[in-house]
mmCIF file with all atom_site columns, C-alpha atoms and ligand atoms in Angstrom:
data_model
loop_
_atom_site.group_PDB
_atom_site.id
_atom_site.type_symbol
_atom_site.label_atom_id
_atom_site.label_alt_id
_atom_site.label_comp_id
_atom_site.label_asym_id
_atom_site.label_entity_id
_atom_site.label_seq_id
_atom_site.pdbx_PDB_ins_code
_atom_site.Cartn_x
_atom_site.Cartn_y
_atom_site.Cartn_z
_atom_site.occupancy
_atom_site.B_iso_or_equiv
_atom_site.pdbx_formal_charge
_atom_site.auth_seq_id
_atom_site.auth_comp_id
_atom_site.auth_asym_id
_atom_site.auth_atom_id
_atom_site.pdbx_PDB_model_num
ATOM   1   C  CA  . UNK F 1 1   ? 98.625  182.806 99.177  1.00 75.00 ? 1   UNK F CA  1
ATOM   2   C  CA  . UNK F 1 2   ? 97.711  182.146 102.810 1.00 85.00 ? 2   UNK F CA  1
ATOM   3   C  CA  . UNK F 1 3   ? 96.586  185.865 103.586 1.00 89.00 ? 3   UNK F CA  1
ATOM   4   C  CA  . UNK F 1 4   ? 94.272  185.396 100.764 1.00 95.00 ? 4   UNK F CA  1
ATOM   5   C  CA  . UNK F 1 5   ? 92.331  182.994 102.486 1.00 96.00 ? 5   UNK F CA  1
ATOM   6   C  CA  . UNK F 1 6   ? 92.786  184.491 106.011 1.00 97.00 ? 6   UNK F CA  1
ATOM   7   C  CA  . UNK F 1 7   ? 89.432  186.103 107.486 1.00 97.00 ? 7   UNK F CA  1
ATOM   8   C  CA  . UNK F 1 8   ? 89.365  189.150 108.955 1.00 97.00 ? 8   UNK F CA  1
ATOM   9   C  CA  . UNK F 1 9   ? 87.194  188.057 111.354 1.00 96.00 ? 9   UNK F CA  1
ATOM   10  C  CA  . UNK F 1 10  ? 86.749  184.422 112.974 1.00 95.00 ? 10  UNK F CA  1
ATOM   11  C  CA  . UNK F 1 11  ? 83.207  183.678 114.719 1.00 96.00 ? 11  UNK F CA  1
ATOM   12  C  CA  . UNK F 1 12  ? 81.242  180.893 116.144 1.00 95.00 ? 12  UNK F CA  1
ATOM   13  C  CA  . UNK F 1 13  ? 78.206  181.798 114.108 1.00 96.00 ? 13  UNK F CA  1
ATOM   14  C  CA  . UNK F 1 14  ? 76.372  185.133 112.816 1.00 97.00 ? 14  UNK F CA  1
ATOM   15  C  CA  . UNK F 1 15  ? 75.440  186.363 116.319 1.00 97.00 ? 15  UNK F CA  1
ATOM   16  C  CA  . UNK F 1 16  ? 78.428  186.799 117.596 1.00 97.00 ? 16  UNK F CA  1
ATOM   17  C  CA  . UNK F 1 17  ? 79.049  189.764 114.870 1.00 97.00 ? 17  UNK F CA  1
ATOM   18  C  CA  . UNK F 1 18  ? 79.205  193.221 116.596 1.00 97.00 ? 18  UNK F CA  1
ATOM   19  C  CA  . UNK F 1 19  ? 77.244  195.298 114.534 1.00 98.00 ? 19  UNK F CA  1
ATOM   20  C  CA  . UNK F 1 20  ? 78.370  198.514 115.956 1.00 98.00 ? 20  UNK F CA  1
ATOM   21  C  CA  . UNK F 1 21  ? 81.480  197.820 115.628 1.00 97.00 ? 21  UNK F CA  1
ATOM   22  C  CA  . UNK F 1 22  ? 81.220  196.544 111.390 1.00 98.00 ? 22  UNK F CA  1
ATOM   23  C  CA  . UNK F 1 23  ? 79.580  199.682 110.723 1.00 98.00 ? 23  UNK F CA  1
ATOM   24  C  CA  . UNK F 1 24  ? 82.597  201.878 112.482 1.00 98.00 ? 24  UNK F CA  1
ATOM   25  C  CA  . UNK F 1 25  ? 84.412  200.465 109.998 1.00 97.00 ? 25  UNK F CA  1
ATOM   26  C  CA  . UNK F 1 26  ? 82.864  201.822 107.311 1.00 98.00 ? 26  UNK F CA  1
ATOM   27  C  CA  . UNK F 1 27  ? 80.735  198.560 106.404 1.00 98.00 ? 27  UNK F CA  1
ATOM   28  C  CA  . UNK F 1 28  ? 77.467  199.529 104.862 1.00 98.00 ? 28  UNK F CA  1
ATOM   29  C  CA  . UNK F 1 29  ? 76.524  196.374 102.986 1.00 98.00 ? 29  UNK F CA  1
ATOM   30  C  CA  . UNK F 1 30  ? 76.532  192.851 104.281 1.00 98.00 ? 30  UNK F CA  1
ATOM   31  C  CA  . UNK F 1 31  ? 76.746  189.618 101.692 1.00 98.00 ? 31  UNK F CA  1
ATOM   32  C  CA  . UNK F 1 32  ? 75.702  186.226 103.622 1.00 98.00 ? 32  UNK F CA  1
ATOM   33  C  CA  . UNK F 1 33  ? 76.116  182.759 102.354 1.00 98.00 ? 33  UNK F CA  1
ATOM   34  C  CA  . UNK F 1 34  ? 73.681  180.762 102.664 1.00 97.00 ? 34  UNK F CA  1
ATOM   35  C  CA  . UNK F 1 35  ? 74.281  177.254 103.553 1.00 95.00 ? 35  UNK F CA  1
ATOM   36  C  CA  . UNK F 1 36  ? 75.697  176.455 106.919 1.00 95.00 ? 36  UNK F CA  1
ATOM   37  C  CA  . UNK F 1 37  ? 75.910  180.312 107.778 1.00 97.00 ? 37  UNK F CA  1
ATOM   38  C  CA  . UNK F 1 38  ? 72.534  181.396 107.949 1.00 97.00 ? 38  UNK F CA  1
ATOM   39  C  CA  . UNK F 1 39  ? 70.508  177.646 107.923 1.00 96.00 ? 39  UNK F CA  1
ATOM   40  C  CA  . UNK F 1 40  ? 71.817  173.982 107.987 1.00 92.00 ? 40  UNK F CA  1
ATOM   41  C  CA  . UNK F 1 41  ? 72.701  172.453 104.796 1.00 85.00 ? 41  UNK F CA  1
ATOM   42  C  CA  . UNK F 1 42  ? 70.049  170.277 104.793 1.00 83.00 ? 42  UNK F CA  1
ATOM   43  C  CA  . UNK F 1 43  ? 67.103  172.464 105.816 1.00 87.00 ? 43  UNK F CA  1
ATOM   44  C  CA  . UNK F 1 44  ? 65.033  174.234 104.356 1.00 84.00 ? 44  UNK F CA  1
ATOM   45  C  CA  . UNK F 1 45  ? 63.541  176.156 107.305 1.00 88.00 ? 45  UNK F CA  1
ATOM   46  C  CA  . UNK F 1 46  ? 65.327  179.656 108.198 1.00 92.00 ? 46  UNK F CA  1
ATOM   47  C  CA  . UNK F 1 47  ? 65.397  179.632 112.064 1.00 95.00 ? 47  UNK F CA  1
ATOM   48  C  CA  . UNK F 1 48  ? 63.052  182.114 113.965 1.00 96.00 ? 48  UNK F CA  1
ATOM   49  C  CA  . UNK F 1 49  ? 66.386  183.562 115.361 1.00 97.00 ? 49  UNK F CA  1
ATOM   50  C  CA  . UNK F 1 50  ? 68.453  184.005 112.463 1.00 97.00 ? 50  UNK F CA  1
ATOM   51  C  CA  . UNK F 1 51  ? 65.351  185.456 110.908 1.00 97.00 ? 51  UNK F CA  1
ATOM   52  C  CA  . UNK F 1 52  ? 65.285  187.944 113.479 1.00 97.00 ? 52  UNK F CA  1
ATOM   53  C  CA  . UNK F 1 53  ? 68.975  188.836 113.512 1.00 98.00 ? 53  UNK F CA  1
ATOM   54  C  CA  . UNK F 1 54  ? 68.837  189.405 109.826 1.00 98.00 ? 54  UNK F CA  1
ATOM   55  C  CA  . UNK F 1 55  ? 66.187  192.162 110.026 1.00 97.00 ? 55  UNK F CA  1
ATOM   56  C  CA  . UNK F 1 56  ? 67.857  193.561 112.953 1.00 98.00 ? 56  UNK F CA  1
ATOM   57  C  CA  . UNK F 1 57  ? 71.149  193.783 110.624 1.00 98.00 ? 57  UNK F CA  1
ATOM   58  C  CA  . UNK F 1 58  ? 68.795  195.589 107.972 1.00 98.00 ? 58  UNK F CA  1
ATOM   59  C  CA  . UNK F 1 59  ? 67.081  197.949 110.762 1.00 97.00 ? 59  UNK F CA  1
ATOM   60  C  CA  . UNK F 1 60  ? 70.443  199.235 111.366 1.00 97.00 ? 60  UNK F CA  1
ATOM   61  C  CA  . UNK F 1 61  ? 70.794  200.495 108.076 1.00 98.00 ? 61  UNK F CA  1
ATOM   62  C  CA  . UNK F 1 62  ? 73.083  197.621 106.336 1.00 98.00 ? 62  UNK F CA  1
ATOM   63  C  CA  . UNK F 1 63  ? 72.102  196.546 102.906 1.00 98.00 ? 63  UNK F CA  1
ATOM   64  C  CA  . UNK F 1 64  ? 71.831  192.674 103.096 1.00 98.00 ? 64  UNK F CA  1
ATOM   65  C  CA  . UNK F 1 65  ? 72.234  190.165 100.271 1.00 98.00 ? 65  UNK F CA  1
ATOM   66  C  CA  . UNK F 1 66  ? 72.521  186.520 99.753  1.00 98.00 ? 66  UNK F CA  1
ATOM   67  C  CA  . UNK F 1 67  ? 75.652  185.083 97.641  1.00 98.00 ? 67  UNK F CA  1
ATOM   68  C  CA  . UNK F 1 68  ? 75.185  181.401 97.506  1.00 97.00 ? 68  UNK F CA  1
ATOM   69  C  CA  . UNK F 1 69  ? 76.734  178.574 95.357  1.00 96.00 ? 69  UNK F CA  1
ATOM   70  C  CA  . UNK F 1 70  ? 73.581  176.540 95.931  1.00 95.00 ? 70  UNK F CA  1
ATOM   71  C  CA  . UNK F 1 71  ? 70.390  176.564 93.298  1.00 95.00 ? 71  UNK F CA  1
ATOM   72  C  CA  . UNK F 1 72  ? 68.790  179.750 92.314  1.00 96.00 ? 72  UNK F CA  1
ATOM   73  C  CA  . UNK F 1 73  ? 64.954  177.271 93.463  1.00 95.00 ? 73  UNK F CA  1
ATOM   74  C  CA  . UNK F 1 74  ? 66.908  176.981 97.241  1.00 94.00 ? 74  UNK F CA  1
ATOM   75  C  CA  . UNK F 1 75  ? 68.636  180.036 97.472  1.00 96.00 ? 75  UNK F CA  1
ATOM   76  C  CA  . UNK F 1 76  ? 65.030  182.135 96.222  1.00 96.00 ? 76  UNK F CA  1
ATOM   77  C  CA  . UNK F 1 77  ? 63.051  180.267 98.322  1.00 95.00 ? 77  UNK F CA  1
ATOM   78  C  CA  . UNK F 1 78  ? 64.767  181.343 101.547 1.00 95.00 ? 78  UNK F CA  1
ATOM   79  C  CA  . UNK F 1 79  ? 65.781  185.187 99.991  1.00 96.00 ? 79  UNK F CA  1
ATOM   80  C  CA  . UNK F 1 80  ? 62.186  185.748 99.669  1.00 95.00 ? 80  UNK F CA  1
ATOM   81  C  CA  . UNK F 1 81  ? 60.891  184.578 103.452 1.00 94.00 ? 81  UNK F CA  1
ATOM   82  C  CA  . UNK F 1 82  ? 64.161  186.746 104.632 1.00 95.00 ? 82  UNK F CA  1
ATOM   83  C  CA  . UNK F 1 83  ? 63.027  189.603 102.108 1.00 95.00 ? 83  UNK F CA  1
ATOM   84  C  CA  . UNK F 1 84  ? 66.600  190.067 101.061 1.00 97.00 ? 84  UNK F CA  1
ATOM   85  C  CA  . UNK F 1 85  ? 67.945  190.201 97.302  1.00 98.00 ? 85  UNK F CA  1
ATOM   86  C  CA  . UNK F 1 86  ? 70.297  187.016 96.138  1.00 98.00 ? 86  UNK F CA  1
ATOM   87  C  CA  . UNK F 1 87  ? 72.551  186.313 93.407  1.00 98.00 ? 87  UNK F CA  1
ATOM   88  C  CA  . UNK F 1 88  ? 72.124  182.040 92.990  1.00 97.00 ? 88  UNK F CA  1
ATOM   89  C  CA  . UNK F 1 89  ? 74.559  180.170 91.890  1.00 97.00 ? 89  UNK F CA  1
ATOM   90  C  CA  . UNK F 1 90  ? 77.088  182.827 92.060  1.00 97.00 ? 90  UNK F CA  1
ATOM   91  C  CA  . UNK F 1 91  ? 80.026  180.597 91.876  1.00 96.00 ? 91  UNK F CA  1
ATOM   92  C  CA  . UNK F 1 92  ? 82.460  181.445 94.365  1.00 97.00 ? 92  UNK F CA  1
ATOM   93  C  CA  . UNK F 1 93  ? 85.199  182.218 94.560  1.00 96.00 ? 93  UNK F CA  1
ATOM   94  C  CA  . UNK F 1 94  ? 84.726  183.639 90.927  1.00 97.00 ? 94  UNK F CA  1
ATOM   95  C  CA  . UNK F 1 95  ? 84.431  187.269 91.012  1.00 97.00 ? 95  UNK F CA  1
ATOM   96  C  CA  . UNK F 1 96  ? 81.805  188.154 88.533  1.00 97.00 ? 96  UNK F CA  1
ATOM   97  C  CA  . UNK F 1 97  ? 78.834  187.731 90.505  1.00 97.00 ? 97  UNK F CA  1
ATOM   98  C  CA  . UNK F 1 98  ? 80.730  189.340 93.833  1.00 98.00 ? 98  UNK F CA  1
ATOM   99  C  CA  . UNK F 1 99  ? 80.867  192.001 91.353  1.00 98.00 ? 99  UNK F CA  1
ATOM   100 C  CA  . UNK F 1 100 ? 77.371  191.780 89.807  1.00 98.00 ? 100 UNK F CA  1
ATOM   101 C  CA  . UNK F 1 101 ? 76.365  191.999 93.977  1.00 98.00 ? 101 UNK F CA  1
ATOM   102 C  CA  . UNK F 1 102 ? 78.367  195.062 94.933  1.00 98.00 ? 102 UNK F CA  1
ATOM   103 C  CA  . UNK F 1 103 ? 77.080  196.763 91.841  1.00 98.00 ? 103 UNK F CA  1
ATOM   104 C  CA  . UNK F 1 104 ? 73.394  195.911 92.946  1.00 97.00 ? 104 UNK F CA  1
ATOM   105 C  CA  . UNK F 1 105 ? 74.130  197.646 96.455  1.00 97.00 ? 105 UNK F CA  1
ATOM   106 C  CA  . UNK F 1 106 ? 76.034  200.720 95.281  1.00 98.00 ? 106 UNK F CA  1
ATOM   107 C  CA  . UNK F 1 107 ? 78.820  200.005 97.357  1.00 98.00 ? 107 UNK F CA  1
ATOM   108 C  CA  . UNK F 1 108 ? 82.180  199.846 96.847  1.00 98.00 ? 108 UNK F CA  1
ATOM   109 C  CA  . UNK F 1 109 ? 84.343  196.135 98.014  1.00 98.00 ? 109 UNK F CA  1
ATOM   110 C  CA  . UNK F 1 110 ? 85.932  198.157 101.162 1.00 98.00 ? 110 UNK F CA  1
ATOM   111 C  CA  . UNK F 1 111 ? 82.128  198.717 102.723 1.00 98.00 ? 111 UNK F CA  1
ATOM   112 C  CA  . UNK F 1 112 ? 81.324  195.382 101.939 1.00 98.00 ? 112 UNK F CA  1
ATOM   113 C  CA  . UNK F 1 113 ? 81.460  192.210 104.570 1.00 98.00 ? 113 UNK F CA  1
ATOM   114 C  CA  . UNK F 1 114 ? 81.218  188.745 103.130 1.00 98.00 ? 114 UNK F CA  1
ATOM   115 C  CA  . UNK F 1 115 ? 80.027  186.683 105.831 1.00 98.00 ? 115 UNK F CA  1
ATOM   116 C  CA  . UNK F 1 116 ? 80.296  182.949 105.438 1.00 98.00 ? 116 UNK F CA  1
ATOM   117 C  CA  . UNK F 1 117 ? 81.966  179.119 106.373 1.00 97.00 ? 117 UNK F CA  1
ATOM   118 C  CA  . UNK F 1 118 ? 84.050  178.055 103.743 1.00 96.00 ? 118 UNK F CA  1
ATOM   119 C  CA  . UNK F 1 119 ? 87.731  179.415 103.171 1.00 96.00 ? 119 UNK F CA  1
ATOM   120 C  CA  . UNK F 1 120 ? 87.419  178.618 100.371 1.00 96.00 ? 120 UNK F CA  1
ATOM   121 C  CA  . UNK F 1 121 ? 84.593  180.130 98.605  1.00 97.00 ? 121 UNK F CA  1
ATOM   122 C  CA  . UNK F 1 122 ? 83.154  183.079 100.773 1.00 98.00 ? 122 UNK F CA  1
ATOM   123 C  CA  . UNK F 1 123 ? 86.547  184.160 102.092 1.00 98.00 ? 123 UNK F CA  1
ATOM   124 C  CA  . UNK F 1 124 ? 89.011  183.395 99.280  1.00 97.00 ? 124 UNK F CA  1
ATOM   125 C  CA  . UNK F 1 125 ? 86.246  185.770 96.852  1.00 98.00 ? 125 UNK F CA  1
ATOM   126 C  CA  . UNK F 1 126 ? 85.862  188.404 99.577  1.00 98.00 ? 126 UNK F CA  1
ATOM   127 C  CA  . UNK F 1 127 ? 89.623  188.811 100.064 1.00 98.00 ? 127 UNK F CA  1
ATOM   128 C  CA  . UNK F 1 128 ? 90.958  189.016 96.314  1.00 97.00 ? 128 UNK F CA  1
ATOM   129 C  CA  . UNK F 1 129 ? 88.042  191.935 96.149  1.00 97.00 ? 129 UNK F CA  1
ATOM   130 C  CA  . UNK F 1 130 ? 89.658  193.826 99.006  1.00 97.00 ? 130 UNK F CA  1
ATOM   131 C  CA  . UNK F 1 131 ? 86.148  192.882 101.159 1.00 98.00 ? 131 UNK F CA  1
ATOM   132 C  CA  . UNK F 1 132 ? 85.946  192.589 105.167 1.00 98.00 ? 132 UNK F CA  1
ATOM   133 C  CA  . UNK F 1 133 ? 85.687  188.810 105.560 1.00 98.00 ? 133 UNK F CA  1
ATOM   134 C  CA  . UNK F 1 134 ? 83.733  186.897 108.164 1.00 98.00 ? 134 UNK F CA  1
ATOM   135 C  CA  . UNK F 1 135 ? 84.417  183.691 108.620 1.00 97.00 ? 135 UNK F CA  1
ATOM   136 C  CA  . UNK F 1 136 ? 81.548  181.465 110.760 1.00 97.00 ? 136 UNK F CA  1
ATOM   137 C  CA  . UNK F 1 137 ? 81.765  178.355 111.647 1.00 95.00 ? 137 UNK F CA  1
ATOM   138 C  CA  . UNK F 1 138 ? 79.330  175.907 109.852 1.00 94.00 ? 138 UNK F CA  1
ATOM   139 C  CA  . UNK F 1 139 ? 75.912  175.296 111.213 1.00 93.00 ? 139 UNK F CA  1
ATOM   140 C  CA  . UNK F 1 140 ? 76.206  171.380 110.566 1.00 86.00 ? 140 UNK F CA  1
ATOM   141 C  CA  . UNK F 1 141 ? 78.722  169.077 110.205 1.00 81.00 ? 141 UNK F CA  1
ATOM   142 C  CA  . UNK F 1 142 ? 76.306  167.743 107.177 1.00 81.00 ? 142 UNK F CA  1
ATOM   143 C  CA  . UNK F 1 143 ? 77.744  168.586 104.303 1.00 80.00 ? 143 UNK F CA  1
ATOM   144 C  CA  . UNK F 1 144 ? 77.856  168.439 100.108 1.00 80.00 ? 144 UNK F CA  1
ATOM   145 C  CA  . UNK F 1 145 ? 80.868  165.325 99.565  1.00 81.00 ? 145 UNK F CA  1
ATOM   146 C  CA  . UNK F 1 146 ? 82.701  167.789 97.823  1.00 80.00 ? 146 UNK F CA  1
ATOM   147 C  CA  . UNK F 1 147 ? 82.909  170.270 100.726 1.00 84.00 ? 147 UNK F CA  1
ATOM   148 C  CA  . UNK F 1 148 ? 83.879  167.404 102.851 1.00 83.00 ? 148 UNK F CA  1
ATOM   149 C  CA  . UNK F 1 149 ? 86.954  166.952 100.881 1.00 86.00 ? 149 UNK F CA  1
ATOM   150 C  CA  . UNK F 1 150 ? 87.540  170.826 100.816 1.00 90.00 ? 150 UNK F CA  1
ATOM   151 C  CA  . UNK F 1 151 ? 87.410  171.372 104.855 1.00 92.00 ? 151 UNK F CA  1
ATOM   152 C  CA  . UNK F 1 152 ? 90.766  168.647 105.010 1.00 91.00 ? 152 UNK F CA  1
ATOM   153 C  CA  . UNK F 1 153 ? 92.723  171.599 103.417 1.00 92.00 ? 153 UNK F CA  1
ATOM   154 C  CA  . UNK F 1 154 ? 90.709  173.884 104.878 1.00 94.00 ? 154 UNK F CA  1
ATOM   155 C  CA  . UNK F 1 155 ? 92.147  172.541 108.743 1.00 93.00 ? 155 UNK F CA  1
ATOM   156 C  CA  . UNK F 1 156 ? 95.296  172.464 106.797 1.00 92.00 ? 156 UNK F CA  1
ATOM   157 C  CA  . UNK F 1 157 ? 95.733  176.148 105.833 1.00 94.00 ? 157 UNK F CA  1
ATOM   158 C  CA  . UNK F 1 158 ? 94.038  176.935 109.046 1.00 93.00 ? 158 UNK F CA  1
ATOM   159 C  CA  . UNK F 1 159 ? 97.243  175.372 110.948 1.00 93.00 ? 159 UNK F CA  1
ATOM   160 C  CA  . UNK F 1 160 ? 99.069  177.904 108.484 1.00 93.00 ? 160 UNK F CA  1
ATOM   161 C  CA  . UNK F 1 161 ? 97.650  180.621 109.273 1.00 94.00 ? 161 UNK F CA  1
ATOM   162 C  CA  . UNK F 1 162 ? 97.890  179.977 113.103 1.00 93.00 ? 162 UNK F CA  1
ATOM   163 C  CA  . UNK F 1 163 ? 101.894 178.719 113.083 1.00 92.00 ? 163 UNK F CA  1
ATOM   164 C  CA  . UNK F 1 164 ? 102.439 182.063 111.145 1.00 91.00 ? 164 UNK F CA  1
ATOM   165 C  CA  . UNK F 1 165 ? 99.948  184.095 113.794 1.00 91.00 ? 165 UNK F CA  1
ATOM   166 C  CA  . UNK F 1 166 ? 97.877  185.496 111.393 1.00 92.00 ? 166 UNK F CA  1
ATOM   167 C  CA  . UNK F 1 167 ? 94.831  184.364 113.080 1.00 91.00 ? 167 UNK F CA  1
ATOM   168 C  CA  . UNK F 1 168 ? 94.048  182.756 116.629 1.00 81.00 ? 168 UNK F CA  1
ATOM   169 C  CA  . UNK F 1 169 ? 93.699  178.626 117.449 1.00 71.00 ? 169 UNK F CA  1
ATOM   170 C  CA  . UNK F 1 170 ? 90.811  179.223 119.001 1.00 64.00 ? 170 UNK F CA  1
ATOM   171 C  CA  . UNK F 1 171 ? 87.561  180.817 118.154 1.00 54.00 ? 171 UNK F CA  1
HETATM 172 MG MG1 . MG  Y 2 .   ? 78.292  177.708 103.120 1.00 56.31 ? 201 MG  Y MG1 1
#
């Protein structure tokens, strides 16, 4: 139960993900959430930055897509200034559209990274598909009410997964 939602990979935010070293691994293909990974919550404006970082991921030959819970109008809006495909509201942790994504990139779960903030969602889905998870932590502390509620157990199974030393206290 726990190693299901334990990331591969803990990270203060996107930029702090060594390319070079995902794509050693094998990765090939790169799904991002989108709210508080890639742009605050309650924005609507992608960040000059993250922008950046994003084509610099696709430069280096990753394929890059967008798997957000959020409203296909929201998630398009930004997909289309990044120039990335997206799958909107793909209802995670359900598998069908991690599926419906990894079909759309040709690649197979294990050269697949699911980068995003909730345990919950991004990293519960990416795990039961045998995916490299990322886990970031959120932009803002602004959040949906219902993801309030869900980052309580989300601290709890974090002090799980530390007390059994599957992943670090600190980030
Ligand atoms: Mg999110």
């Amino acid at each position: 139960m726990y190693k299901r939602l334990c990331p591969d990979l803990r990270v203060a935010s996107i930029y702090e993900i060594d390319l070079e070293k995902l794509w050693a691994r094998g990765i090939r293909g790169v799904l991002f959430d989108l709210d508080n990974t890639l742009i605050e919550w309650d924005n609507n404006r992608p960040a000059p930055e993250m922008m950046k970082w994003i084509r610099e991921v696709r430069k280096r030959g990753f394929q890059v897509c967008l798997l957000s819970n959020n409203s296909v109008d929201r998630v398009q809006e930004i997909a289309l200034r990044l120039e990335v495909p997206f799958f909107a509201p793909a209802r995670k942790p359900f598998l069908r559209v991690f599926r419906q994504a990894l079909g759309s990139m040709g690649l197979s779960p294990e050269a697949t990274a699911m980068v995003g903030d909730q345990m919950f969602t991004d990293i519960l889905g990416g795990n039961r598909l045998g995916m490299y998870t990322i886990w970031v932590h959120p932009l803002s502390s602004k959040e949906f009410i219902g993801t309030r509620v869900t980052r309580l157990l989300e601290k709890a199974v974090l002090r799980q997964l530390v007390a059994k030393g599957l992943l670090k206290s600190e980030r």
